[in-house]
Coordinates of N, CA, C and O in Angstrom, one line a residue:
M1 N 71.5 47.6 94.6 CA 70.4 48.4 94.7 C 69.6 48.2 93.6 O 68.4 48.7 93.8
L2 N 69.9 47.6 92.5 CA 68.9 47.3 91.6 C 68.0 46.4 92.2 O 66.5 46.6 91.9
T3 N 68.0 45.6 92.8 CA 67.3 44.4 93.3 C 66.5 45.3 94.6 O 64.8 44.9 94.6
R4 N 66.6 46.1 95.1 CA 66.1 46.8 96.2 C 64.9 47.6 95.6 O 63.6 48.0 96.0
K5 N 65.4 48.6 94.4 CA 64.4 49.1 93.6 C 63.1 48.1 92.9 O 61.8 48.6 92.7
L6 N 63.6 47.1 92.6 CA 62.8 46.2 92.1 C 61.4 45.6 92.5 O 60.4 45.6 92.4
F7 N 61.9 45.6 94.0 CA 61.1 45.1 95.0 C 60.6 46.3 96.0 O 59.5 45.7 96.9
A8 N 60.6 47.5 95.4 CA 60.3 48.2 96.6 C 58.8 48.3 96.6 O 58.1 48.6 97.7
E9 N 58.1 48.1 95.8 CA 56.6 47.9 95.7 C 56.1 47.2 96.5 O 54.8 47.2 96.9
D10 N 56.6 45.9 96.8 CA 56.5 44.9 97.8 C 56.7 45.3 98.9 O 56.0 44.5 100.0
Q11 N 57.5 46.1 99.3 CA 57.9 46.6 100.8 C 56.8 47.5 101.4 O 56.3 48.2 101.0
N12 N 56.6 46.9 102.9 CA 56.0 48.0 103.9 C 56.9 49.4 104.0 O 57.9 49.4 103.8
P13 N 55.8 50.3 104.0 CA 56.5 51.4 104.1 C 57.3 51.7 105.4 O 57.2 50.8 106.7
V14 N 58.2 52.7 105.5 CA 59.4 52.7 106.3 C 58.4 53.5 107.9 O 58.0 54.5 107.4
T15 N 58.7 52.9 108.8 CA 58.1 53.7 110.0 C 59.2 53.8 111.2 O 60.3 52.9 111.3
A16 N 58.6 54.8 112.1 CA 59.5 54.9 113.3 C 58.7 55.1 114.4 O 57.6 56.2 114.0
S17 N 59.1 54.8 115.5 CA 58.1 55.1 116.7 C 59.1 55.3 118.0 O 60.2 54.7 118.1
V18 N 58.8 56.6 118.4 CA 59.9 57.1 119.6 C 59.1 57.5 120.6 O 58.2 57.9 120.4
V19 N 59.6 56.9 121.8 CA 59.0 57.3 123.3 C 60.2 58.0 124.1 O 61.6 57.8 124.0
L20 N 59.7 59.4 124.0 CA 60.6 60.3 125.1 C 60.3 60.2 126.6 O 59.0 60.3 126.9
Y21 N 61.1 60.2 127.4 CA 61.3 60.4 128.6 C 61.8 61.6 129.1 O 63.0 62.2 129.0
T22 N 61.1 62.3 129.6 CA 61.1 64.2 129.6 C 61.5 64.4 131.5 O 60.7 63.4 131.9
K23 N 62.4 65.1 131.5 CA 62.6 65.4 132.8 C 61.5 66.2 133.4 O 60.7 66.9 132.8
P24 N 61.1 66.3 134.7 CA 60.0 67.1 135.4 C 60.1 68.5 135.2 O 61.5 68.9 135.0
G25 N 59.1 69.3 134.7 CA 59.3 70.5 134.5 C 59.6 70.7 132.8 O 59.7 72.2 132.3
S26 N 59.9 70.0 132.0 CA 60.2 70.1 130.7 C 58.8 70.1 129.9 O 57.8 70.0 130.2
D27 N 59.1 71.4 128.9 CA 58.1 71.7 128.0 C 58.0 71.1 126.9 O 57.1 71.4 125.7
L28 N 58.7 70.0 126.9 CA 58.8 69.3 125.4 C 57.4 68.6 125.0 O 57.1 68.8 124.0
T29 N 56.5 68.2 126.1 CA 55.3 67.8 125.4 C 54.4 68.8 125.2 O 53.4 68.5 124.5
T30 N 54.5 70.1 125.4 CA 53.7 71.0 125.1 C 54.3 72.2 123.9 O 53.6 73.0 123.4
N31 N 55.5 71.9 123.6 CA 56.6 72.7 123.0 C 56.0 72.3 121.2 O 57.2 71.5 121.0
R32 N 55.7 72.8 120.6 CA 55.5 72.0 119.2 C 56.5 72.4 118.4 O 57.1 71.6 117.7
K33 N 57.5 73.2 118.4 CA 58.8 73.4 117.9 C 59.6 72.7 118.3 O 60.5 72.0 117.3
K34 N 59.8 72.2 119.1 CA 60.8 71.2 120.1 C 60.2 69.9 119.3 O 61.2 68.9 119.1
V35 N 59.1 69.6 119.5 CA 58.7 68.4 118.8 C 59.0 68.1 117.5 O 59.2 67.3 116.8
E36 N 58.6 69.2 116.7 CA 59.0 69.5 115.1 C 60.6 69.0 115.1 O 60.9 68.4 114.1
G37 N 61.1 69.8 116.1 CA 62.7 69.4 115.7 C 63.2 67.9 115.8 O 64.2 67.6 115.2
V38 N 62.5 67.5 117.0 CA 62.6 65.9 116.9 C 62.5 65.3 116.1 O 63.2 64.4 115.5
Q39 N 61.2 65.8 115.5 CA 60.7 64.7 114.2 C 61.6 64.8 113.1 O 61.8 64.1 112.1
K40 N 62.3 66.2 112.8 CA 63.1 66.0 111.7 C 64.4 65.4 111.8 O 65.0 65.1 110.9
I41 N 65.0 65.1 113.3 CA 66.0 64.6 113.2 C 65.8 62.9 112.9 O 66.7 62.6 112.2
I42 N 64.3 62.7 113.2 CA 64.2 61.3 113.3 C 64.0 60.9 111.4 O 64.6 60.1 110.9
L43 N 63.3 62.0 110.8 CA 63.1 62.0 109.5 C 64.6 61.9 108.7 O 64.6 61.3 107.8
K44 N 65.0 62.6 109.4 CA 66.9 62.9 108.3 C 67.6 61.3 108.8 O 68.6 61.0 107.9
A45 N 67.5 60.7 110.0 CA 68.1 59.7 110.3 C 67.9 58.4 110.0 O 68.5 57.9 109.6
V46 N 66.5 58.6 109.3 CA 66.3 57.0 108.7 C 65.9 57.1 107.2 O 64.9 57.9 106.7
E47 N 66.5 56.5 106.6 CA 66.3 56.6 104.8 C 64.9 56.2 104.2 O 64.4 55.2 105.1
D48 N 64.2 56.8 103.4 CA 63.1 56.7 103.0 C 61.8 56.7 104.1 O 60.7 56.5 103.8
L49 N 62.1 57.6 105.2 CA 60.8 57.8 106.1 C 60.0 59.1 105.5 O 60.6 60.0 105.5
K50 N 58.8 58.8 105.7 CA 58.0 59.8 105.6 C 57.6 60.3 106.7 O 57.5 59.5 107.9
T51 N 57.1 61.6 107.2 CA 56.7 62.4 108.3 C 55.3 61.7 108.9 O 55.1 61.5 110.0
D52 N 54.3 61.3 107.9 CA 53.4 60.5 108.2 C 53.5 59.1 109.0 O 52.7 58.7 109.4
N53 N 54.7 58.7 109.0 CA 54.9 57.3 109.6 C 55.9 57.5 110.5 O 56.5 56.5 111.0
I54 N 55.8 58.4 111.3 CA 56.6 58.7 112.5 C 55.5 58.9 113.9 O 54.8 59.8 113.5
V55 N 56.0 58.3 114.5 CA 55.0 58.4 116.0 C 55.9 58.8 117.1 O 56.9 58.0 117.4
I56 N 55.7 59.9 117.8 CA 56.6 60.5 119.3 C 55.8 60.4 120.2 O 54.7 61.2 120.0
S57 N 56.1 59.7 121.4 CA 55.0 59.5 122.2 C 56.1 59.7 123.5 O 57.3 59.9 123.4
E58 N 55.3 60.2 124.9 CA 55.8 60.2 125.8 C 55.8 58.9 126.7 O 54.9 58.3 126.2
S59 N 56.1 59.2 127.7 CA 56.5 57.8 128.4 C 55.0 57.2 129.0 O 54.5 56.2 129.2
S60 N 53.8 58.5 129.0 CA 52.6 57.6 129.3 C 51.7 57.6 128.0 O 50.6 56.9 128.5
G61 N 52.2 57.5 127.1 CA 51.6 57.4 125.7 C 51.3 58.1 125.0 O 50.3 57.9 124.1
N62 N 50.8 59.4 125.4 CA 50.4 60.6 124.6 C 51.3 61.0 123.6 O 52.2 60.8 123.6
I63 N 50.6 60.9 122.4 CA 51.5 61.3 121.1 C 51.6 62.9 121.2 O 50.7 63.5 121.2
L64 N 53.0 62.8 120.8 CA 53.1 64.4 121.0 C 53.2 64.8 119.5 O 53.4 66.3 119.4
N65 N 53.3 64.1 118.3 CA 53.8 64.5 117.0 C 52.3 64.9 116.6 O 52.0 64.7 115.1
D66 N 51.0 64.5 117.1 CA 49.8 64.6 116.3 C 49.6 66.2 116.4 O 48.7 66.8 117.4
F67 N 49.8 67.2 115.5 CA 49.9 68.2 115.7 C 48.5 69.0 115.4 O 48.2 70.2 115.7
E68 N 47.5 68.3 114.8 CA 45.9 68.8 114.8 C 45.8 68.7 115.9 O 44.9 69.5 116.3
G69 N 46.1 67.5 117.0 CA 45.5 67.9 118.2 C 46.0 68.8 119.4 O 45.4 69.2 120.2
M70 N 47.3 69.1 118.7 CA 48.1 70.2 119.5 C 47.5 71.7 119.2 O 47.9 72.7 120.3
T71 N 46.5 71.7 118.5 CA 45.9 73.1 118.2 C 45.5 73.7 119.6 O 45.6 74.8 119.9
E72 N 44.4 73.0 120.2 CA 43.9 73.2 121.8 C 45.0 73.4 122.5 O 45.2 74.3 123.4
I73 N 46.6 72.8 122.4 CA 47.3 73.3 123.3 C 48.1 74.7 123.0 O 48.4 75.3 123.8
N74 N 48.2 74.7 121.9 CA 48.7 76.2 121.2 C 47.7 77.1 121.8 O 48.0 78.2 122.2
N75 N 46.4 76.9 121.7 CA 45.6 77.9 121.8 C 45.7 78.4 123.6 O 45.7 79.4 123.9
V76 N 45.9 77.2 124.4 CA 46.2 77.4 125.9 C 47.4 78.4 126.0 O 47.2 79.0 127.0
S77 N 48.4 77.6 125.3 CA 49.8 78.7 125.5 C 49.6 79.8 125.3 O 50.3 80.6 125.9
V78 N 48.7 80.4 124.3 CA 48.5 81.9 123.8 C 47.9 82.3 124.8 O 48.0 83.3 125.5
A79 N 46.7 81.7 125.7 CA 45.9 82.2 126.5 C 46.7 82.7 127.8 O 46.6 83.5 128.3
E80 N 47.8 81.4 128.0 CA 48.6 81.6 129.1 C 49.6 83.1 129.1 O 49.4 83.6 130.1
K81 N 50.2 83.3 127.9 CA 51.1 84.0 127.5 C 50.2 85.6 127.8 O 50.8 86.4 128.4
E82 N 48.9 85.4 127.3 CA 48.3 86.8 127.6 C 47.9 87.0 128.9 O 47.9 88.2 129.3
Q83 N 47.7 85.8 129.6 CA 47.2 86.2 130.9 C 48.4 86.7 131.8 O 48.2 87.5 132.7
K84 N 49.6 86.2 131.4 CA 50.9 86.8 132.2 C 51.0 88.1 131.8 O 51.5 88.6 132.8
L85 N 51.0 88.3 130.8 CA 51.2 89.7 130.0 C 50.3 90.8 130.9 O 50.6 91.9 131.4
I86 N 49.0 90.3 131.2 CA 48.0 91.2 132.2 C 48.3 91.1 133.2 O 48.2 92.1 133.9
Q87 N 48.6 90.1 133.8 CA 49.2 90.1 135.6 C 50.4 91.1 135.1 O 50.5 92.1 136.4
K88 N 51.5 90.9 134.5 CA 52.4 92.2 134.3 C 52.2 93.7 134.4 O 52.4 94.4 134.9
Q89 N 51.2 93.6 133.7 CA 50.6 95.0 133.2 C 49.9 95.5 134.3 O 50.3 96.9 134.9
E90 N 49.0 94.6 135.4 CA 48.5 95.2 136.5 C 49.4 95.2 137.7 O 49.0 96.3 138.6
A91 N 50.4 94.5 137.8 CA 51.4 94.8 138.6 C 52.3 96.4 138.5 O 52.7 96.7 139.6
V92 N 52.1 96.9 137.4 CA 53.0 98.0 137.3 C 51.9 99.3 137.8 O 51.3 99.4 138.3

């Protein structure tokens, strides 16, 4: 253990890359909470791993844990929910 600490400065940071293959109809690619959950599992499983060094992507290569980029997706999701609520209200 002492040797590991002595040379820790010379080591590259720990990284993890994960590709998720989702079933058709899955909301994993657009559900931020689920992606954060996957990220937390990976973070706990790999010693000395930092959140910034995790890349989670789907099979087509889109990065899922780019939460800054997901802001647009979240806005669309809110708009979709509002639209569905309006449709329910109009149906009554």
